[in-house]
CSV table of C-alpha atoms and ligand atoms in Angstrom, one decimal:
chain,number,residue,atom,x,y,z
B,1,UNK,CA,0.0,0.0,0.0
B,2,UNK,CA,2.5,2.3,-0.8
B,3,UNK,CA,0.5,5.2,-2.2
B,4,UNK,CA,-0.5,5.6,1.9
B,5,UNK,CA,1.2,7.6,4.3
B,6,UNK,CA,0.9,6.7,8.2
B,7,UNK,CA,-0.4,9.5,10.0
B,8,UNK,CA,-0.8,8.2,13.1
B,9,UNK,CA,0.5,5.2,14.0
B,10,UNK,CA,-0.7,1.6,15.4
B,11,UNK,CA,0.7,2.2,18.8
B,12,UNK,CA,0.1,5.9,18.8
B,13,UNK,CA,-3.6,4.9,18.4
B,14,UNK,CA,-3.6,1.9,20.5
B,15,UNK,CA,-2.1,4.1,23.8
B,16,UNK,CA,-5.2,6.8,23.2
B,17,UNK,CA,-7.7,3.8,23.3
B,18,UNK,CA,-6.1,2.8,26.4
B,19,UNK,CA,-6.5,5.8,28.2
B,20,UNK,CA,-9.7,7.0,26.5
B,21,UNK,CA,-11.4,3.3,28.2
B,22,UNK,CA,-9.9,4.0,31.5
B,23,UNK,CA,-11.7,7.8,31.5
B,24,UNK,CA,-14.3,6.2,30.2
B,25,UNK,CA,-14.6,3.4,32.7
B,26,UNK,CA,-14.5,6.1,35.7
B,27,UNK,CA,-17.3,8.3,33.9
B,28,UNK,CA,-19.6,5.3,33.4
B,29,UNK,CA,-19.2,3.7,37.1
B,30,UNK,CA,-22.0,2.1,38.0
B,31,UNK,CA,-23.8,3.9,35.1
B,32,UNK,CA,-26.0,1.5,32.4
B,33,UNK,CA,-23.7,2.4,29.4
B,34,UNK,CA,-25.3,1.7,25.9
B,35,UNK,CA,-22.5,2.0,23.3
B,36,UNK,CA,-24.1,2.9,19.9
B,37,UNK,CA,-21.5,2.1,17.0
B,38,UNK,CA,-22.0,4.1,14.1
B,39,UNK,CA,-21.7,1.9,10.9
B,40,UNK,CA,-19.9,1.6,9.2
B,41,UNK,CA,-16.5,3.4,9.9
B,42,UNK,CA,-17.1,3.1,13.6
B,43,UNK,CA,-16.4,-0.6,13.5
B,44,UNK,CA,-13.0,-0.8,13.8
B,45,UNK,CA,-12.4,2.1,17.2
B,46,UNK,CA,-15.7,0.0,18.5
B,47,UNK,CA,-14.2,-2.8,18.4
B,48,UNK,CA,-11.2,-1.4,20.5
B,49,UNK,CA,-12.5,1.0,23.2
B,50,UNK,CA,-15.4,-1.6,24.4
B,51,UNK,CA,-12.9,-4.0,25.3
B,52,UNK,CA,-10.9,-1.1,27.6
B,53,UNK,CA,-14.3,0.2,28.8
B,54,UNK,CA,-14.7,-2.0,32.5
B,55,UNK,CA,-19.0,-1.6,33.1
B,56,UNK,CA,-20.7,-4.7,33.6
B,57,UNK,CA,-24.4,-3.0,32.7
B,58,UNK,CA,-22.9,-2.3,29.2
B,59,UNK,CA,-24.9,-3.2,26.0
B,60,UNK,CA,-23.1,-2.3,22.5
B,61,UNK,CA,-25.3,-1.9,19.7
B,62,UNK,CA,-24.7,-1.1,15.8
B,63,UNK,CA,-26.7,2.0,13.4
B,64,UNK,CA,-26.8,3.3,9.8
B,65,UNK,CA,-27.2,7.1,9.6
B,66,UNK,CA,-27.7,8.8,6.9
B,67,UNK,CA,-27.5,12.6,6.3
B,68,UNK,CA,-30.0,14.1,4.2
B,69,UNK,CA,-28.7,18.1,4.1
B,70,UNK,CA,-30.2,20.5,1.5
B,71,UNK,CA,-33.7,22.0,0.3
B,72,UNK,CA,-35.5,18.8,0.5
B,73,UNK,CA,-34.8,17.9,4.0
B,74,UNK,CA,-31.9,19.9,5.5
B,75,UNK,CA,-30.2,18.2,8.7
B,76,UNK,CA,-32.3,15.1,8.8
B,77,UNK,CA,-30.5,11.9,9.9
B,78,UNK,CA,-31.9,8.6,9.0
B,79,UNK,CA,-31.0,6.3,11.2
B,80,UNK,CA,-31.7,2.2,9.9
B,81,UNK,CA,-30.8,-0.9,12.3
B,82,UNK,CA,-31.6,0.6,15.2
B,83,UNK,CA,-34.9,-2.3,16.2
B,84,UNK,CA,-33.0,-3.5,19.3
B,85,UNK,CA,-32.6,0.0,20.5
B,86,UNK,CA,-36.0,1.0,19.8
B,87,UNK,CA,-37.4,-2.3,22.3
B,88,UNK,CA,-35.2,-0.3,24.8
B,89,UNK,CA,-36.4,1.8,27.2
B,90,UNK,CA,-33.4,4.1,26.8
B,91,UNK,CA,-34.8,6.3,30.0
B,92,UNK,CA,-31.9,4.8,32.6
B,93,UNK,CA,-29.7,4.4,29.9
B,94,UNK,CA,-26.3,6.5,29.2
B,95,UNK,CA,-25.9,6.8,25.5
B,96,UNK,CA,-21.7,7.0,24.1
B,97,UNK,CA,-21.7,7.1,20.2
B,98,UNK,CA,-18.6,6.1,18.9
B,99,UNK,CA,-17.4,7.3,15.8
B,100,UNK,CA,-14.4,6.6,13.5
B,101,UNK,CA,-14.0,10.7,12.9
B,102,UNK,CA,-16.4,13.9,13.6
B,103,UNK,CA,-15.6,16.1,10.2
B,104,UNK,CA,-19.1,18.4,9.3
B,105,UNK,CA,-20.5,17.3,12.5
B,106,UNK,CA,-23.9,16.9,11.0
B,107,UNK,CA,-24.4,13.3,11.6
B,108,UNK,CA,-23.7,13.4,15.2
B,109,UNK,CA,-25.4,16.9,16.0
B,110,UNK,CA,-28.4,15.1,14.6
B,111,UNK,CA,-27.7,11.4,16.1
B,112,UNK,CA,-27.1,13.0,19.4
B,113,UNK,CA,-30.6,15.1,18.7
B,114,UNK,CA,-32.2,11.5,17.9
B,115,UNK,CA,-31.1,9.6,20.9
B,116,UNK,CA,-31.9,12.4,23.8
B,117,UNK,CA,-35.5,12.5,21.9
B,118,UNK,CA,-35.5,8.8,22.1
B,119,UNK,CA,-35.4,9.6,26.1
B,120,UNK,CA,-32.0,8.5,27.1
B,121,UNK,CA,-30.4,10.1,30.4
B,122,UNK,CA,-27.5,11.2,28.9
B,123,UNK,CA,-26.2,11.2,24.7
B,124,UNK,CA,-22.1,12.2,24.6
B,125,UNK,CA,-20.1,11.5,21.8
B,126,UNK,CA,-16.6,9.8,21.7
B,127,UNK,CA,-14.7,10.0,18.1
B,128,UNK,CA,-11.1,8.1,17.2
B,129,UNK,CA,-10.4,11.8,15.2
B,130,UNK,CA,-11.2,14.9,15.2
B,131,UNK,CA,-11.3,17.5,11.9
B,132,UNK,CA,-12.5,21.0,14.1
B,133,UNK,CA,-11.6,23.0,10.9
B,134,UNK,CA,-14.4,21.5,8.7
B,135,UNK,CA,-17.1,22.0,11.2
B,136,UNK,CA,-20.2,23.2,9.9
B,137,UNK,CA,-22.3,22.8,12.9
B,138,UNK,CA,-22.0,23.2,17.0
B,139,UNK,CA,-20.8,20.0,18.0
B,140,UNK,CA,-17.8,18.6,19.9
B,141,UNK,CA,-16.8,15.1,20.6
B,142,UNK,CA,-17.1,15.1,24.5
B,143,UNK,CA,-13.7,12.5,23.8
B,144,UNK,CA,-11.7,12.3,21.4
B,145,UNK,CA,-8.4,10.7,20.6
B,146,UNK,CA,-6.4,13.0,18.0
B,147,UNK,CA,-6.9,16.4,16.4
B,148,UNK,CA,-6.3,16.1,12.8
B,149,UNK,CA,-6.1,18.9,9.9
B,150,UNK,CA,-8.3,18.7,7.1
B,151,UNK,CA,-7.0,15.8,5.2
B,152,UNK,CA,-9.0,12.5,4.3
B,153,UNK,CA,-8.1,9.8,6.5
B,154,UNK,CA,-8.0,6.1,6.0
B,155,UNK,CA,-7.5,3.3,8.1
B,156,UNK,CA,-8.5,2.1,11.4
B,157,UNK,CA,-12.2,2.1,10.2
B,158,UNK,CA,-11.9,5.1,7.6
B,159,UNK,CA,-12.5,4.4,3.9
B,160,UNK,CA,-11.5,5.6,0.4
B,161,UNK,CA,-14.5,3.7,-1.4
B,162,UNK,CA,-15.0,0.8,1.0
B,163,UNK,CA,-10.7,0.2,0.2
B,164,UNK,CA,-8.4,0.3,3.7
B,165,UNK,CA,-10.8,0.1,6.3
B,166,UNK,CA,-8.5,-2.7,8.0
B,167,UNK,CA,-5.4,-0.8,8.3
B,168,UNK,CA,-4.4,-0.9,11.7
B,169,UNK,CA,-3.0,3.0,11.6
B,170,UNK,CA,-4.6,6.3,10.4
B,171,UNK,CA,-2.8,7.0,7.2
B,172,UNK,CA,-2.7,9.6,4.2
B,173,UNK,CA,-3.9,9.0,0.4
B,174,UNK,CA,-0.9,10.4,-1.0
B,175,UNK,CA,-2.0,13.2,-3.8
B,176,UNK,CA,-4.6,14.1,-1.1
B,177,UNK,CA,-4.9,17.0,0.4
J,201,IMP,P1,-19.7,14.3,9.2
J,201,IMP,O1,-19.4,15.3,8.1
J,201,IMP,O2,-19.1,14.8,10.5
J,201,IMP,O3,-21.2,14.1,9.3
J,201,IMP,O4,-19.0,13.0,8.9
J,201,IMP,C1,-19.7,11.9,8.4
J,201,IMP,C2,-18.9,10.7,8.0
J,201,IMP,O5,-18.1,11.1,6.9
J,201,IMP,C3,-17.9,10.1,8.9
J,201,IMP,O6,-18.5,9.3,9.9
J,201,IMP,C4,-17.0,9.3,8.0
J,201,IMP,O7,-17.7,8.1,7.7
J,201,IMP,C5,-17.0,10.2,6.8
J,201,IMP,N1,-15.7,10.9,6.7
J,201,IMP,C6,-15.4,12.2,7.1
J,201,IMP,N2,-14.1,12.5,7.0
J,201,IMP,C7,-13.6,11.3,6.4
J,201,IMP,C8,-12.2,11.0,6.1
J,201,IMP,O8,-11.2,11.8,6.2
J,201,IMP,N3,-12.0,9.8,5.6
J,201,IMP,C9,-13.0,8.9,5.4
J,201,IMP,N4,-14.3,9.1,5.8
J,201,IMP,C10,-14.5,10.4,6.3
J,202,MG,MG1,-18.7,7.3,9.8
């Protein structure tokens, strides 16, 4: 793969997981913790901070969204394969969506919107990256693991059309910007 170049590397990534889980694992104490994984890109950093998050009431559960911004239905997330959250009654439930990397922020700002409508006590956001500079609406990740400029990522989860989702770093499409 040479045309990639590492951004961030396997271990830089694997010590952020470690200490994001043990926050994590002190915020969520004897809290009922209901990881939502946002498909697909999510996969991957799911996969990792779950197994560092210690909460013995924790459920982890897998969505779709998908933006529809613009004159037809501006902001609107649709959100598909979400049936065993819906039989939930998210009212004692702490919601942490995890998320491969918060760019416009309009999926979460909406995702976190769906989930505190749905009822749950709490809806916080936890991303593997973070691209502040492309923001287009008020939303932070209440954790996240690195800062990056505005470049497209792949790796750890990220895609360039479905291709490199398995690398196990955050790398560059050289020719990118
Ligand atoms: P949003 O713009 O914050 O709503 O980001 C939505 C989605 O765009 C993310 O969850 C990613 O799936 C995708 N995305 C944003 N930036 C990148 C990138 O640099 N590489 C690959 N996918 C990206
Ligand atoms: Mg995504």
């Amino acid at each position: 793969m040479s045309e990639i170049s590492v951004l961030i590397s396997e271990e830089d990534i694997q010590k952020a997981v470690d200490k994001m889980g043990k926050e994590l694992t002190e915020v969520y104490k004897g809290k009922k913790l209901l990881i939502v994984s946002v498909l697909k890109g999510g996969f991957v950093f799911t996969s990792d901070i779950v197994r560092r998050i210690e909460n013995e009431e924790m459920k982890i559960s897998f969505i779709k969204a998908k933006s529809y911004i613009g004159t037809q239905s501006s902001g609107n997330v649709v959100v598909t394969g979400d049936d065993d959250i819906k039989r939930m009654n998210l009212k004692h439930w702490d919601v942490l969506i995890t998320e491969d990397v918060i760019d416009t922020g309009r999926t979460l700002y909406e995702l976190k919107k769906h989930f505190l409508s749905c009822g749950a006590s709490s809806v916080k956001i936890a991303a593997c990256l973070d691209k502040p500079s492309k923001r287009v609406v008020d939303i932070k990740p209440d954790y996240h693991c690195f800062e990056i400029d505005d470049v497209f990522a792949v790796g750890y989860g990220l895609d360039y059309i479905e291709k490199y989702r398995q690398l196990p770093y955050v790398g560059v499409l050289n020719g990118s910007k």
